[in-house]
PDB file of C-alpha atoms in Angstrom:
ATOM      1  CA  MET A   1      73.315 -36.140  53.088  1.00 38.00           C
ATOM      2  CA  ARG A   2      71.776 -33.928  51.012  1.00 40.00           C
ATOM      3  CA  LEU A   3      71.031 -34.353  47.357  1.00 40.00           C
ATOM      4  CA  ILE A   4      69.459 -31.132  45.526  1.00 42.00           C
ATOM      5  CA  LEU A   5      67.265 -32.841  42.419  1.00 44.00           C
ATOM      6  CA  PHE A   6      66.475 -30.354  39.614  1.00 42.00           C
ATOM      7  CA  LEU A   7      63.966 -31.165  37.531  1.00 44.00           C
ATOM      8  CA  ALA A   8      63.019 -29.457  34.222  1.00 41.00           C
ATOM      9  CA  ALA A   9      59.712 -30.382  32.925  1.00 40.00           C
ATOM     10  CA  VAL A  10      57.156 -28.625  30.265  1.00 37.00           C
ATOM     11  CA  LEU A  11      53.584 -27.492  31.428  1.00 38.00           C
ATOM     12  CA  THR A  12      51.429 -28.125  28.694  1.00 36.00           C
ATOM     13  CA  ALA A  13      48.221 -27.286  30.432  1.00 37.00           C
ATOM     14  CA  GLN A  14      46.676 -24.757  31.952  1.00 40.00           C
ATOM     15  CA  ALA A  15      45.927 -24.746  35.559  1.00 37.00           C
ATOM     16  CA  ALA A  16      41.864 -24.947  36.311  1.00 39.00           C
ATOM     17  CA  ALA A  17      40.126 -22.011  38.649  1.00 45.00           C
ATOM     18  CA  ALA A  18      39.732 -23.606  42.461  1.00 54.00           C
ATOM     19  CA  SER A  19      41.171 -27.385  41.339  1.00 77.00           C
ATOM     20  CA  PRO A  20      44.897 -29.002  41.802  1.00 85.00           C
ATOM     21  CA  THR A  21      46.254 -29.901  38.058  1.00 89.00           C
ATOM     22  CA  ALA A  22      48.276 -33.088  37.868  1.00 91.00           C
ATOM     23  CA  TYR A  23      51.364 -34.062  35.951  1.00 89.00           C
ATOM     24  CA  LYS A  24      53.711 -36.777  35.293  1.00 92.00           C
ATOM     25  CA  CYS A  25      57.236 -36.411  34.078  1.00 88.00           C
ATOM     26  CA  THR A  26      59.694 -38.781  33.035  1.00 87.00           C
ATOM     27  CA  ILE A  27      63.418 -38.761  33.682  1.00 84.00           C
ATOM     28  CA  THR A  28      65.652 -38.807  30.671  1.00 81.00           C
ATOM     29  CA  LYS A  29      68.965 -38.109  32.353  1.00 79.00           C
ATOM     30  CA  LYS A  30      69.271 -40.217  35.590  1.00 74.00           C
ATOM     31  CA  ASP A  31      71.740 -39.673  38.365  1.00 71.00           C
ATOM     32  CA  SER A  32      74.592 -42.912  39.070  1.00 63.00           C
ATOM     33  CA  HIS A  33      74.004 -42.526  42.520  1.00 70.00           C
ATOM     34  CA  GLY A  34      70.412 -43.851  42.214  1.00 72.00           C
ATOM     35  CA  TRP A  35      68.253 -41.561  44.412  1.00 75.00           C
ATOM     36  CA  ILE A  36      66.219 -40.264  41.379  1.00 84.00           C
ATOM     37  CA  ALA A  37      62.970 -42.165  40.493  1.00 88.00           C
ATOM     38  CA  PRO A  38      62.345 -42.829  36.858  1.00 89.00           C
ATOM     39  CA  GLU A  39      59.050 -40.798  36.957  1.00 91.00           C
ATOM     40  CA  TYR A  40      57.429 -38.350  39.213  1.00 93.00           C
ATOM     41  CA  ALA A  41      54.180 -36.884  39.929  1.00 95.00           C
ATOM     42  CA  PHE A  42      52.775 -33.049  40.636  1.00 95.00           C
ATOM     43  CA  GLN A  43      49.748 -31.901  42.053  1.00 95.00           C
ATOM     44  CA  ILE A  44      49.488 -28.033  41.481  1.00 94.00           C
ATOM     45  CA  ASP A  45      47.135 -25.420  43.024  1.00 94.00           C
ATOM     46  CA  PRO A  46      48.519 -22.054  42.373  1.00 90.00           C
ATOM     47  CA  GLU A  47      45.360 -20.301  43.525  1.00 89.00           C
ATOM     48  CA  ALA A  48      45.523 -21.872  46.745  1.00 92.00           C
ATOM     49  CA  GLY A  49      49.601 -22.219  46.709  1.00 93.00           C
ATOM     50  CA  THR A  50      49.749 -25.681  47.541  1.00 95.00           C
ATOM     51  CA  ALA A  51      51.497 -28.506  46.045  1.00 97.00           C
ATOM     52  CA  GLN A  52      52.659 -32.008  46.562  1.00 97.00           C
ATOM     53  CA  ALA A  53      55.033 -34.369  44.741  1.00 96.00           C
ATOM     54  CA  ALA A  54      55.074 -38.347  44.667  1.00 95.00           C
ATOM     55  CA  SER A  55      57.546 -40.855  42.570  1.00 93.00           C
ATOM     56  CA  ASN A  56      58.419 -44.602  42.518  1.00 86.00           C
ATOM     57  CA  TYR A  57      60.597 -44.038  45.938  1.00 85.00           C
ATOM     58  CA  HIS A  58      58.277 -42.182  48.096  1.00 88.00           C
ATOM     59  CA  ASP A  59      54.628 -41.273  48.199  1.00 92.00           C
ATOM     60  CA  TRP A  60      52.654 -38.064  48.438  1.00 95.00           C
ATOM     61  CA  THR A  61      54.592 -35.135  49.879  1.00 96.00           C
ATOM     62  CA  ASN A  62      53.677 -31.507  50.543  1.00 97.00           C
ATOM     63  CA  ALA A  63      55.831 -29.413  48.565  1.00 97.00           C
ATOM     64  CA  GLN A  64      56.688 -25.800  49.189  1.00 97.00           C
ATOM     65  CA  LEU A  65      55.289 -23.950  45.898  1.00 97.00           C
ATOM     66  CA  ARG A  66      56.669 -20.893  44.328  1.00 95.00           C
ATOM     67  CA  ASP A  67      55.410 -18.958  41.723  1.00 92.00           C
ATOM     68  CA  ARG A  68      57.976 -17.877  39.468  1.00 92.00           C
ATOM     69  CA  GLY A  69      56.132 -16.011  37.279  1.00 89.00           C
ATOM     70  CA  ALA A  70      57.064 -16.271  33.056  1.00 88.00           C
ATOM     71  CA  LYS A  71      59.491 -18.913  34.425  1.00 90.00           C
ATOM     72  CA  GLY A  72      56.761 -21.177  35.893  1.00 90.00           C
ATOM     73  CA  TYR A  73      56.616 -22.684  39.261  1.00 92.00           C
ATOM     74  CA  ARG A  74      59.325 -23.886  41.790  1.00 95.00           C
ATOM     75  CA  MET A  75      58.255 -27.006  43.936  1.00 96.00           C
ATOM     76  CA  ILE A  76      60.829 -28.124  46.770  1.00 97.00           C
ATOM     77  CA  TRP A  77      59.866 -30.889  49.306  1.00 96.00           C
ATOM     78  CA  ASN A  78      62.191 -33.145  51.417  1.00 95.00           C
ATOM     79  CA  VAL A  79      61.887 -37.125  51.669  1.00 92.00           C
ATOM     80  CA  THR A  80      63.939 -39.169  54.110  1.00 90.00           C
ATOM     81  CA  LEU A  81      64.729 -42.648  52.548  1.00 81.00           C
ATOM     82  CA  LYS A  82      66.965 -45.543  54.021  1.00 84.00           C
ATOM     83  CA  SER A  83      69.956 -46.675  52.595  1.00 81.00           C
ATOM     84  CA  THR A  84      70.940 -50.055  51.970  1.00 85.00           C
ATOM     85  CA  GLU A  85      72.642 -50.003  55.005  1.00 92.00           C
ATOM     86  CA  GLY A  86      69.372 -49.153  56.913  1.00 92.00           C
ATOM     87  CA  GLN A  87      70.786 -45.460  57.503  1.00 92.00           C
ATOM     88  CA  ALA A  88      68.163 -42.753  57.079  1.00 93.00           C
ATOM     89  CA  ILE A  89      69.216 -40.109  54.222  1.00 87.00           C
ATOM     90  CA  ARG A  90      67.173 -36.908  54.022  1.00 91.00           C
ATOM     91  CA  MET A  91      66.918 -35.715  50.329  1.00 89.00           C
ATOM     92  CA  ARG A  92      65.770 -32.331  49.658  1.00 93.00           C
ATOM     93  CA  TYR A  93      64.566 -32.455  46.049  1.00 92.00           C
ATOM     94  CA  GLN A  94      63.640 -29.077  43.582  1.00 92.00           C
ATOM     95  CA  ALA A  95      61.540 -29.470  40.396  1.00 91.00           C
ATOM     96  CA  ASN A  96      61.247 -26.184  38.225  1.00 89.00           C
ATOM     97  CA  LEU A  97      57.979 -26.525  36.240  1.00 86.00           C
ATOM     98  CA  GLN A  98      58.228 -24.477  32.715  1.00 82.00           C
ATOM     99  CA  GLN A  99      54.744 -23.495  31.740  1.00 70.00           C
ATOM    100  CA  THR A 100      54.677 -23.015  27.690  1.00 67.00           C
ATOM    101  CA  VAL A 101      52.085 -20.984  25.474  1.00 61.00           C
ATOM    102  CA  GLY A 102      50.589 -23.396  22.950  1.00 57.00           C
TER     103      GLY A 102
END
């Protein structure tokens, strides 16, 4: 079973040179199945082309980072979680982070 999660967050800080920038996002629209955590954290290092994601449901996981130019960044990561019946369920998450000029 795959679930694709589209998260939208606004990046208000600019990435510091040569160091990852951390972001914390709170989900305002929850799903009815319980697979979307209430909060997510991200570490993005655009210069190195790396990203990580974490939530209340899983530890830090490497994510694919795609620079979308003026549209910000897209991160995609996979997590395997256990259902209440003990089955392993592989989830594919996607977060679109939009940078704003402030």
